[in-house]
Amino acid sequence: MSAAPPAPDTTLVLKDGSTVAVRPVEARDEAALTSFYGGLSPASLAFRFFASPQDVAEVAKRLVISNYESQFGLVASSGNLIVAHAVYIVTGGRRAEMGIAIADEFQGRGLGLLMFAQLADAAARSGIEVFEAVVKADNHRMLDMLRESGFPLRFRSEPGEIHAEMPTALSEEAGMHFERRHALSAQAAVKRFLAPRSLAIIGNSLEGPTAGGVVLRNIVNGGFRGRLHLVNGTGAAVEGYPAYTSVKDIPGEVDAAVITSPPPEAVEAAEDCAAKGIHALVVISPGFGEAGAEGVEHQRQLMEICRRSGMRLVGPNCSGVLNTSREVSLNASVIPTLPLPGKIGFLSQSGSLGAAILDLARAQGTGFSSFVSSGNNTDISATDLVQYWEADPETNLVMLYLETFGDPREFSHVARRAARTMPILAVKGGRSAAGARAATTSHSGVVVRPSAIRLATSSVSEDALFQQAGIIRTATLAELFGTAQVLSDQPLPAGNRVGIITNAGGPGVLCADSCEFRGLKVPELQEDVKAGLAGLVPSTALVHNPATLLAQASADEFRRAIMALAASKDVDALIVIYTPQVGSSAEDAARGVLDAAASLPKAIPMVAVFMSVPDAPSLLRSGALRIPTYPFPEDAARALGHAHRYASWRQAPSEPAPPLEGVDSHRAAAVLSATLAQGPGWLPPAAVTALLACYGLAPAESVLAATPHDAGDAAKKLGGKVALKGLVAGLIRKSDAGAVRLDLEGLHEVEAAAKDIAQRMAAIGQKVQTFMVQRMAPPGVEMLVGVVQDRHFGPVVALGAAGRQAELMKDAQVRLTPLGRTDAATMIRSLVTYPLLDGYRGATPVNVGALEDVLMRVAALADAHSEIADVDFNPVVVHEHGAVIVDARVRVEPVST
């Protein structure tokens, strides 16, 4: 960061036309700054420091420090008096905490915003990229100023306070710039693991069959190109290699360390690594978070050391890391051999499953650029690795086996961006209840509670969320690897039309059926293509697709058939099937496939099915030319189906969330902060109404009443027909419990109904806390809108028809945030029950646009405030002129940091 004064003296013009002089603070300002803070009102001091400081002179003494590298301040003066002070204090990593104080008589004149802009500009020119601010929840003037600054803001609410984060550089590219900076940081962190210039291996024993001995042999046998240092606690040589007693004794810099010691010694070794200034730590040792209370404590200690020192961590309880690049050649793992070089980056939370995939890949002739076993997944995450592989020229595809994704919002955002240029495949553990339990015990995963919004958790396939994020989700490891082959070694299909060539009719039929099931088409062939195939099929057969060649088809006949179908404008992908027949040869068929692949008339993916031919992968590989090979037609169709859906996703434009009028995010943050101060849980009705109003969401007009008599009075004031609800703690299905009455009118009718509800609740041991009297919504279609915090992807918006019958139908749509207008429209029109909104059987069509607006606004609310755990609008009545939220519930919980 710059050591030169980053801000010149300047004059600022305030709203009222008056001016103030602004300059960097200096030591000579100590007395004037003491007077300035001493003259602030108690409220202004509390807003600035959260409490009135006992000694403002001591505060001023600290704040006049301005060395331009760790702290910088500005003062504004009018006459000889300081009327404003702004300061930032560097917190590390090109980030700084900022604070502003304005003299009471200058507040409301725009000076705070101008000081903020000057301070941000000075910070940006000094290399500071992100400002952080902690603001009292009721400091609306400061929150207003931040919102009006034009800087993109991120808020996080905590009890009594709001944490804001913003870039220091304001431009149209500010968001993209910070996204790139974040990616660059992740890439630099991962590079220290996968391409270290120097590496230390630390273990109590580095010989024989111990974990340390295995890792050492693998590093040496893998031909690591960097400097290798051994640390065994004694300094005794290991198999002829010199060793050190402590990592701190190693001369020069060490980029990364691999620890194989038991947990207590591993924690001590990590402390030594931190003292040495090592940046990357791989802890292979088991016995941490997955192994009970003692292991959890060791893992906490390990993470505390890493956070304190800035050291990044892979593991613990992992298999290690590998990099096949010739410049690195690193096998810092317990896996015996490096995989073949290739273009696939692979992350596996399970080391044993990762090793199994690598063995299968070697047998199939498929290579990898790098591999990371994340184990307990405590620090370096899928998000970091995806960003590394996104920029790695040696990687064109990512494979993931994970039980948890880390930060779901960040992963979803990064994955959607990266998948636009690089396929991401994932097989997720913990899909079933039993799998989730197993994930919890094997890698200290987190069991996520069932959501209150059943629509989004039990009625909707998680696959839809993966697909929206551009991630190809597979059900099995075999499917994961089979799909990776076609996406890594073949071009993407231009469409969904498949040409099938086979030397046996039965497998061709099965293949065609499988293609149709996977969303692919097997089109009829044009006459010119049929003419090109006429001499290659049995004389008695008609020429169709699948094209069935002679059972003993030669290499040249396979080649000619492939070339004929590949040239067709109606074919986007090819599947070539070979089955052993009397007089046939797998070698001949493979040669024909390879010859055709080397001279295809257009870029078109081609896969092969060689049934009962164990060595087919080696037969269909020639130098850099590799044809993905499968044992059965269904496997090939499944892989091509994934490739087609991914290609279609990439071709669809990415739509940002639209700007929404009437949104006040910082007021919403203040509401959340105030309610979190009372503890997590479901918000009271008044807080729900206040929160929704910040995003232009208005529930039906209602009045809360303490007694049946008050409920009657409320109904009289509202006028017309009303609904009456008895609010009972913990009661979700009020209608089922008899706590709701509809179409009531007048004081007496409502009061009597309220008394009846109170008696019914008392009969089942419940007490009505308060009554809600609500104006009846116009006739319309009842819908359910909800949001849940998905454990993989963050906020998920759900939409379905309301009511018991609709719940039985399980008719629902889900989307990730942020939600674009097209996303909202597609959600609605994809429902089986959509005709009910569009005038089914002569009914009046309702205002679908109003429902779209509700979806976009609730998505914006959940996307901006991670404290929101659940939102339940049930129902939303969509009528001819708009949409009314009849019942709204919101649950909040603090965000773990």
Short mmCIF file of N, CA, C and O in Angstrom, two decimals, residues 541-621:
data_model
loop_
_atom_site.label_atom_id
_atom_site.label_comp_id
_atom_site.label_asym_id
_atom_site.label_seq_id
_atom_site.Cartn_x
_atom_site.Cartn_y
_atom_site.Cartn_z
N ALA A 541 -32.68 -54.95 -45.21
CA ALA A 541 -33.08 -54.00 -44.17
C ALA A 541 -33.38 -52.63 -44.75
O ALA A 541 -32.82 -52.23 -45.76
N LEU A 542 -34.28 -51.93 -44.09
CA LEU A 542 -34.52 -50.54 -44.42
C LEU A 542 -33.49 -49.68 -43.68
O LEU A 542 -33.06 -50.02 -42.58
N VAL A 543 -33.13 -48.56 -44.23
CA VAL A 543 -32.15 -47.68 -43.61
C VAL A 543 -32.86 -46.72 -42.67
O VAL A 543 -33.69 -45.93 -43.11
N HIS A 544 -32.56 -46.85 -41.39
CA HIS A 544 -33.18 -46.00 -40.38
C HIS A 544 -32.11 -45.47 -39.43
O HIS A 544 -30.92 -45.73 -39.60
N ASN A 545 -32.56 -44.77 -38.41
CA ASN A 545 -31.72 -44.36 -37.29
C ASN A 545 -32.37 -44.95 -36.04
O ASN A 545 -33.50 -44.59 -35.71
N PRO A 546 -31.73 -45.91 -35.38
CA PRO A 546 -30.37 -46.38 -35.51
C PRO A 546 -30.08 -47.07 -36.84
O PRO A 546 -30.93 -47.81 -37.36
N ALA A 547 -28.85 -46.85 -37.32
CA ALA A 547 -28.39 -47.50 -38.54
C ALA A 547 -27.69 -48.80 -38.16
O ALA A 547 -26.66 -48.78 -37.49
N THR A 548 -28.27 -49.93 -38.57
CA THR A 548 -27.74 -51.25 -38.21
C THR A 548 -26.88 -51.77 -39.35
O THR A 548 -27.39 -52.10 -40.43
N LEU A 549 -25.58 -51.85 -39.11
CA LEU A 549 -24.65 -52.34 -40.12
C LEU A 549 -24.65 -53.87 -40.12
O LEU A 549 -25.30 -54.52 -39.30
N LEU A 550 -23.88 -54.43 -41.04
CA LEU A 550 -23.66 -55.87 -41.04
C LEU A 550 -23.01 -56.28 -39.74
O LEU A 550 -22.20 -55.54 -39.16
N ALA A 551 -23.34 -57.48 -39.26
CA ALA A 551 -22.77 -57.94 -38.00
C ALA A 551 -21.25 -57.98 -38.06
O ALA A 551 -20.57 -57.73 -37.06
N GLN A 552 -20.69 -58.27 -39.23
CA GLN A 552 -19.24 -58.38 -39.39
C GLN A 552 -18.67 -57.10 -40.01
O GLN A 552 -17.66 -57.16 -40.74
N ALA A 553 -19.27 -55.96 -39.73
CA ALA A 553 -18.83 -54.71 -40.35
C ALA A 553 -17.34 -54.47 -40.13
O ALA A 553 -16.82 -54.68 -39.03
N SER A 554 -16.68 -54.05 -41.19
CA SER A 554 -15.24 -53.82 -41.14
C SER A 554 -14.93 -52.43 -40.61
O SER A 554 -15.83 -51.60 -40.41
N ALA A 555 -13.64 -52.18 -40.44
CA ALA A 555 -13.21 -50.85 -39.99
C ALA A 555 -13.67 -49.79 -40.98
O ALA A 555 -14.16 -48.72 -40.58
N ASP A 556 -13.53 -50.06 -42.28
CA ASP A 556 -13.91 -49.07 -43.28
C ASP A 556 -15.41 -48.84 -43.29
O ASP A 556 -15.86 -47.70 -43.49
N GLU A 557 -16.19 -49.88 -43.04
CA GLU A 557 -17.64 -49.71 -43.03
C GLU A 557 -18.10 -48.89 -41.82
O GLU A 557 -19.00 -48.05 -41.92
N PHE A 558 -17.47 -49.14 -40.67
CA PHE A 558 -17.77 -48.28 -39.52
C PHE A 558 -17.40 -46.83 -39.82
O PHE A 558 -18.14 -45.89 -39.51
N ARG A 559 -16.23 -46.64 -40.41
CA ARG A 559 -15.76 -45.28 -40.71
C ARG A 559 -16.72 -44.58 -41.65
O ARG A 559 -17.11 -43.42 -41.41
N ARG A 560 -17.14 -45.24 -42.73
CA ARG A 560 -18.02 -44.62 -43.72
C ARG A 560 -19.38 -44.28 -43.11
O ARG A 560 -19.97 -43.23 -43.40
N ALA A 561 -19.90 -45.18 -42.27
CA ALA A 561 -21.19 -44.92 -41.64
C ALA A 561 -21.11 -43.72 -40.70
O ALA A 561 -22.01 -42.86 -40.67
N ILE A 562 -20.04 -43.63 -39.95
CA ILE A 562 -19.86 -42.49 -39.04
C ILE A 562 -19.78 -41.19 -39.84
O ILE A 562 -20.42 -40.18 -39.48
N MET A 563 -19.02 -41.20 -40.91
CA MET A 563 -18.86 -39.98 -41.70
C MET A 563 -20.19 -39.55 -42.32
O MET A 563 -20.50 -38.36 -42.39
N ALA A 564 -21.00 -40.53 -42.72
CA ALA A 564 -22.29 -40.20 -43.34
C ALA A 564 -23.22 -39.54 -42.33
O ALA A 564 -23.87 -38.52 -42.62
N LEU A 565 -23.33 -40.10 -41.13
CA LEU A 565 -24.23 -39.51 -40.13
C LEU A 565 -23.68 -38.20 -39.59
O LEU A 565 -24.44 -37.26 -39.31
N ALA A 566 -22.35 -38.12 -39.43
CA ALA A 566 -21.77 -36.88 -38.91
C ALA A 566 -22.00 -35.71 -39.86
O ALA A 566 -22.09 -34.56 -39.42
N ALA A 567 -22.10 -35.98 -41.15
CA ALA A 567 -22.31 -34.92 -42.13
C ALA A 567 -23.75 -34.44 -42.18
O ALA A 567 -24.05 -33.40 -42.76
N SER A 568 -24.66 -35.19 -41.56
CA SER A 568 -26.08 -34.83 -41.60
C SER A 568 -26.35 -33.58 -40.77
O SER A 568 -25.88 -33.45 -39.64
N LYS A 569 -27.15 -32.68 -41.33
CA LYS A 569 -27.53 -31.47 -40.60
C LYS A 569 -28.53 -31.77 -39.50
O LYS A 569 -28.85 -30.89 -38.68
N ASP A 570 -29.05 -32.99 -39.45
CA ASP A 570 -30.04 -33.38 -38.46
C ASP A 570 -29.45 -34.16 -37.29
O ASP A 570 -30.20 -34.67 -36.45
N VAL A 571 -28.13 -34.27 -37.23
CA VAL A 571 -27.48 -35.06 -36.18
C VAL A 571 -26.50 -34.16 -35.41
O VAL A 571 -25.65 -33.51 -36.01
N ASP A 572 -26.65 -34.12 -34.07
CA ASP A 572 -25.80 -33.30 -33.22
C ASP A 572 -24.80 -34.10 -32.41
O ASP A 572 -23.87 -33.54 -31.83
N ALA A 573 -24.97 -35.42 -32.33
CA ALA A 573 -24.06 -36.27 -31.56
C ALA A 573 -24.17 -37.69 -32.11
O ALA A 573 -25.18 -38.06 -32.72
N LEU A 574 -23.13 -38.48 -31.87
CA LEU A 574 -23.08 -39.84 -32.40
C LEU A 574 -22.81 -40.84 -31.28
O LEU A 574 -21.99 -40.59 -30.39
N ILE A 575 -23.51 -41.97 -31.34
CA ILE A 575 -23.21 -43.12 -30.49
C ILE A 575 -22.92 -44.29 -31.41
O ILE A 575 -23.75 -44.65 -32.27
N VAL A 576 -21.73 -44.87 -31.27
CA VAL A 576 -21.32 -46.02 -32.08
C VAL A 576 -21.29 -47.25 -31.19
O VAL A 576 -20.59 -47.26 -30.16
N ILE A 577 -22.05 -48.29 -31.57
CA ILE A 577 -22.18 -49.49 -30.73
C ILE A 577 -21.54 -50.67 -31.45
O ILE A 577 -21.81 -50.92 -32.63
N TYR A 578 -20.70 -51.38 -30.73
CA TYR A 578 -20.11 -52.62 -31.26
C TYR A 578 -20.42 -53.75 -30.28
O TYR A 578 -20.24 -53.61 -29.08
N THR A 579 -20.92 -54.86 -30.82
CA THR A 579 -21.10 -56.08 -30.04
C THR A 579 -20.35 -57.21 -30.73
O THR A 579 -20.37 -57.31 -31.97
N PRO A 580 -19.66 -58.06 -30.00
CA PRO A 580 -18.91 -59.16 -30.62
C PRO A 580 -19.84 -60.09 -31.39
O PRO A 580 -20.88 -60.51 -30.88
N GLN A 581 -19.49 -60.34 -32.63
CA GLN A 581 -20.26 -61.26 -33.49
C GLN A 581 -19.27 -62.22 -34.15
O GLN A 581 -18.07 -61.96 -34.22
N VAL A 582 -19.80 -63.32 -34.65
CA VAL A 582 -18.94 -64.26 -35.38
C VAL A 582 -18.39 -63.55 -36.61
O VAL A 582 -19.11 -62.97 -37.41
N GLY A 583 -17.08 -63.55 -36.71
CA GLY A 583 -16.42 -62.92 -37.85
C GLY A 583 -16.14 -61.44 -37.67
O GLY A 583 -15.57 -60.81 -38.57
N SER A 584 -16.54 -60.86 -36.51
CA SER A 584 -16.28 -59.44 -36.27
C SER A 584 -15.02 -59.27 -35.44
O SER A 584 -14.52 -60.21 -34.82
N SER A 585 -14.52 -58.03 -35.37
CA SER A 585 -13.29 -57.75 -34.64
C SER A 585 -13.42 -56.41 -33.94
O SER A 585 -13.68 -55.38 -34.58
N ALA A 586 -13.24 -56.43 -32.61
CA ALA A 586 -13.29 -55.18 -31.85
C ALA A 586 -12.18 -54.24 -32.29
O ALA A 586 -12.37 -53.02 -32.33
N GLU A 587 -11.01 -54.81 -32.62
CA GLU A 587 -9.89 -53.98 -33.07
C GLU A 587 -10.23 -53.26 -34.36
O GLU A 587 -9.93 -52.07 -34.53
N ASP A 588 -10.88 -53.98 -35.30
CA ASP A 588 -11.28 -53.36 -36.57
C ASP A 588 -12.29 -52.24 -36.32
O ASP A 588 -12.20 -51.14 -36.89
N ALA A 589 -13.29 -52.53 -35.50
CA ALA A 589 -14.32 -51.53 -35.23
C ALA A 589 -13.70 -50.29 -34.58
O ALA A 589 -14.02 -49.15 -34.94
N ALA A 590 -12.79 -50.50 -33.62
CA ALA A 590 -12.15 -49.37 -32.96
C ALA A 590 -11.31 -48.56 -33.94
O ALA A 590 -11.30 -47.32 -33.88
N ARG A 591 -10.63 -49.24 -34.86
CA ARG A 591 -9.83 -48.53 -35.85
C ARG A 591 -10.72 -47.68 -36.74
O ARG A 591 -10.39 -46.53 -37.08
N GLY A 592 -11.87 -48.20 -37.11
CA GLY A 592 -12.80 -47.43 -37.93
C GLY A 592 -13.31 -46.19 -37.20
O GLY A 592 -13.44 -45.11 -37.78
N VAL A 593 -13.60 -46.35 -35.89
CA VAL A 593 -14.07 -45.21 -35.09
C VAL A 593 -12.98 -44.14 -35.00
O VAL A 593 -13.24 -42.94 -35.18
N LEU A 594 -11.76 -44.55 -34.72
CA LEU A 594 -10.66 -43.59 -34.59
C LEU A 594 -10.36 -42.90 -35.92
O LEU A 594 -10.09 -41.69 -35.96
N ASP A 595 -10.38 -43.66 -37.01
CA ASP A 595 -10.13 -43.06 -38.33
C ASP A 595 -11.17 -42.00 -38.64
O ASP A 595 -10.85 -40.92 -39.16
N ALA A 596 -12.43 -42.30 -38.33
CA ALA A 596 -13.49 -41.32 -38.58
C ALA A 596 -13.34 -40.11 -37.67
O ALA A 596 -13.50 -38.96 -38.09
N ALA A 597 -13.00 -40.35 -36.40
CA ALA A 597 -12.88 -39.25 -35.45
C ALA A 597 -11.80 -38.26 -35.84
O ALA A 597 -11.90 -37.07 -35.56
N ALA A 598 -10.78 -38.77 -36.53
CA ALA A 598 -9.67 -37.90 -36.93
C ALA A 598 -10.03 -36.99 -38.09
O ALA A 598 -9.29 -36.03 -38.38
N SER A 599 -11.14 -37.25 -38.77
CA SER A 599 -11.48 -36.44 -39.95
C SER A 599 -12.97 -36.16 -40.04
O SER A 599 -13.55 -36.17 -41.14
N LEU A 600 -13.62 -35.92 -38.90
CA LEU A 600 -15.06 -35.62 -38.92
C LEU A 600 -15.32 -34.32 -39.68
O LEU A 600 -14.53 -33.36 -39.58
N PRO A 601 -16.44 -34.23 -40.40
CA PRO A 601 -16.72 -33.03 -41.19
C PRO A 601 -17.13 -31.82 -40.36
O PRO A 601 -17.18 -30.71 -40.86
N LYS A 602 -17.46 -32.02 -39.07
CA LYS A 602 -17.83 -30.90 -38.20
C LYS A 602 -17.53 -31.30 -36.76
O LYS A 602 -17.30 -32.47 -36.44
N ALA A 603 -17.51 -30.29 -35.88
CA ALA A 603 -17.28 -30.56 -34.46
C ALA A 603 -18.55 -31.20 -33.89
O ALA A 603 -19.58 -30.55 -33.76
N ILE A 604 -18.46 -32.47 -33.58
CA ILE A 604 -19.61 -33.21 -33.11
C ILE A 604 -19.13 -34.24 -32.09
O ILE A 604 -18.13 -34.92 -32.30
N PRO A 605 -19.77 -34.33 -30.94
CA PRO A 605 -19.33 -35.32 -29.95
C PRO A 605 -19.67 -36.74 -30.41
O PRO A 605 -20.73 -36.99 -30.97
N MET A 606 -18.75 -37.64 -30.14
CA MET A 606 -18.95 -39.05 -30.49
C MET A 606 -18.52 -39.90 -29.31
O MET A 606 -17.44 -39.71 -28.75
N VAL A 607 -19.36 -40.84 -28.94
CA VAL A 607 -19.04 -41.79 -27.87
C VAL A 607 -19.24 -43.19 -28.41
O VAL A 607 -19.93 -43.41 -29.42
N ALA A 608 -18.62 -44.17 -27.75
CA ALA A 608 -18.67 -45.55 -28.22
C ALA A 608 -19.17 -46.46 -27.12
O ALA A 608 -18.89 -46.24 -25.94
N VAL A 609 -19.92 -47.48 -27.52
CA VAL A 609 -20.35 -48.55 -26.63
C VAL A 609 -19.76 -49.84 -27.18
O VAL A 609 -20.17 -50.31 -28.24
N PHE A 610 -18.77 -50.39 -26.49
CA PHE A 610 -18.17 -51.66 -26.88
C PHE A 610 -18.55 -52.68 -25.82
O PHE A 610 -17.95 -52.71 -24.73
N MET A 611 -19.55 -53.48 -26.12
CA MET A 611 -20.09 -54.42 -25.15
C MET A 611 -19.22 -55.66 -25.07
O MET A 611 -18.78 -56.21 -26.08
N SER A 612 -18.94 -56.07 -23.84
CA SER A 612 -18.14 -57.28 -23.58
C SER A 612 -16.74 -57.18 -24.17
O SER A 612 -16.18 -58.18 -24.63
N VAL A 613 -16.18 -55.98 -24.17
CA VAL A 613 -14.81 -55.77 -24.65
C VAL A 613 -14.06 -55.05 -23.54
O VAL A 613 -14.03 -53.82 -23.48
N PRO A 614 -13.43 -55.78 -22.60
CA PRO A 614 -12.80 -55.16 -21.44
C PRO A 614 -11.72 -54.13 -21.78
O PRO A 614 -11.55 -53.16 -21.05
N ASP A 615 -10.98 -54.37 -22.88
CA ASP A 615 -9.90 -53.44 -23.21
C ASP A 615 -10.33 -52.36 -24.19
O ASP A 615 -9.49 -51.73 -24.84
N ALA A 616 -11.62 -52.09 -24.28
CA ALA A 616 -12.12 -51.09 -25.22
C ALA A 616 -11.52 -49.71 -25.00
O ALA A 616 -11.17 -49.03 -25.97
N PRO A 617 -11.35 -49.23 -23.74
CA PRO A 617 -10.77 -47.89 -23.58
C PRO A 617 -9.40 -47.74 -24.23
O PRO A 617 -9.12 -46.70 -24.83
N SER A 618 -8.57 -48.75 -24.12
CA SER A 618 -7.24 -48.65 -24.74
C SER A 618 -7.35 -48.76 -26.26
O SER A 618 -6.55 -48.15 -26.99
N LEU A 619 -8.33 -49.52 -26.77
CA LEU A 619 -8.49 -49.64 -28.23
C LEU A 619 -8.94 -48.33 -28.84
O LEU A 619 -8.62 -48.04 -30.00
N LEU A 620 -9.67 -47.53 -28.08
CA LEU A 620 -10.26 -46.30 -28.61
C LEU A 620 -9.47 -45.07 -28.15
O LEU A 620 -10.03 -44.00 -27.96
N ARG A 621 -8.18 -45.25 -28.01
CA ARG A 621 -7.31 -44.16 -27.62
C ARG A 621 -6.09 -44.18 -28.52
O ARG A 621 -5.43 -45.21 -28.68
#
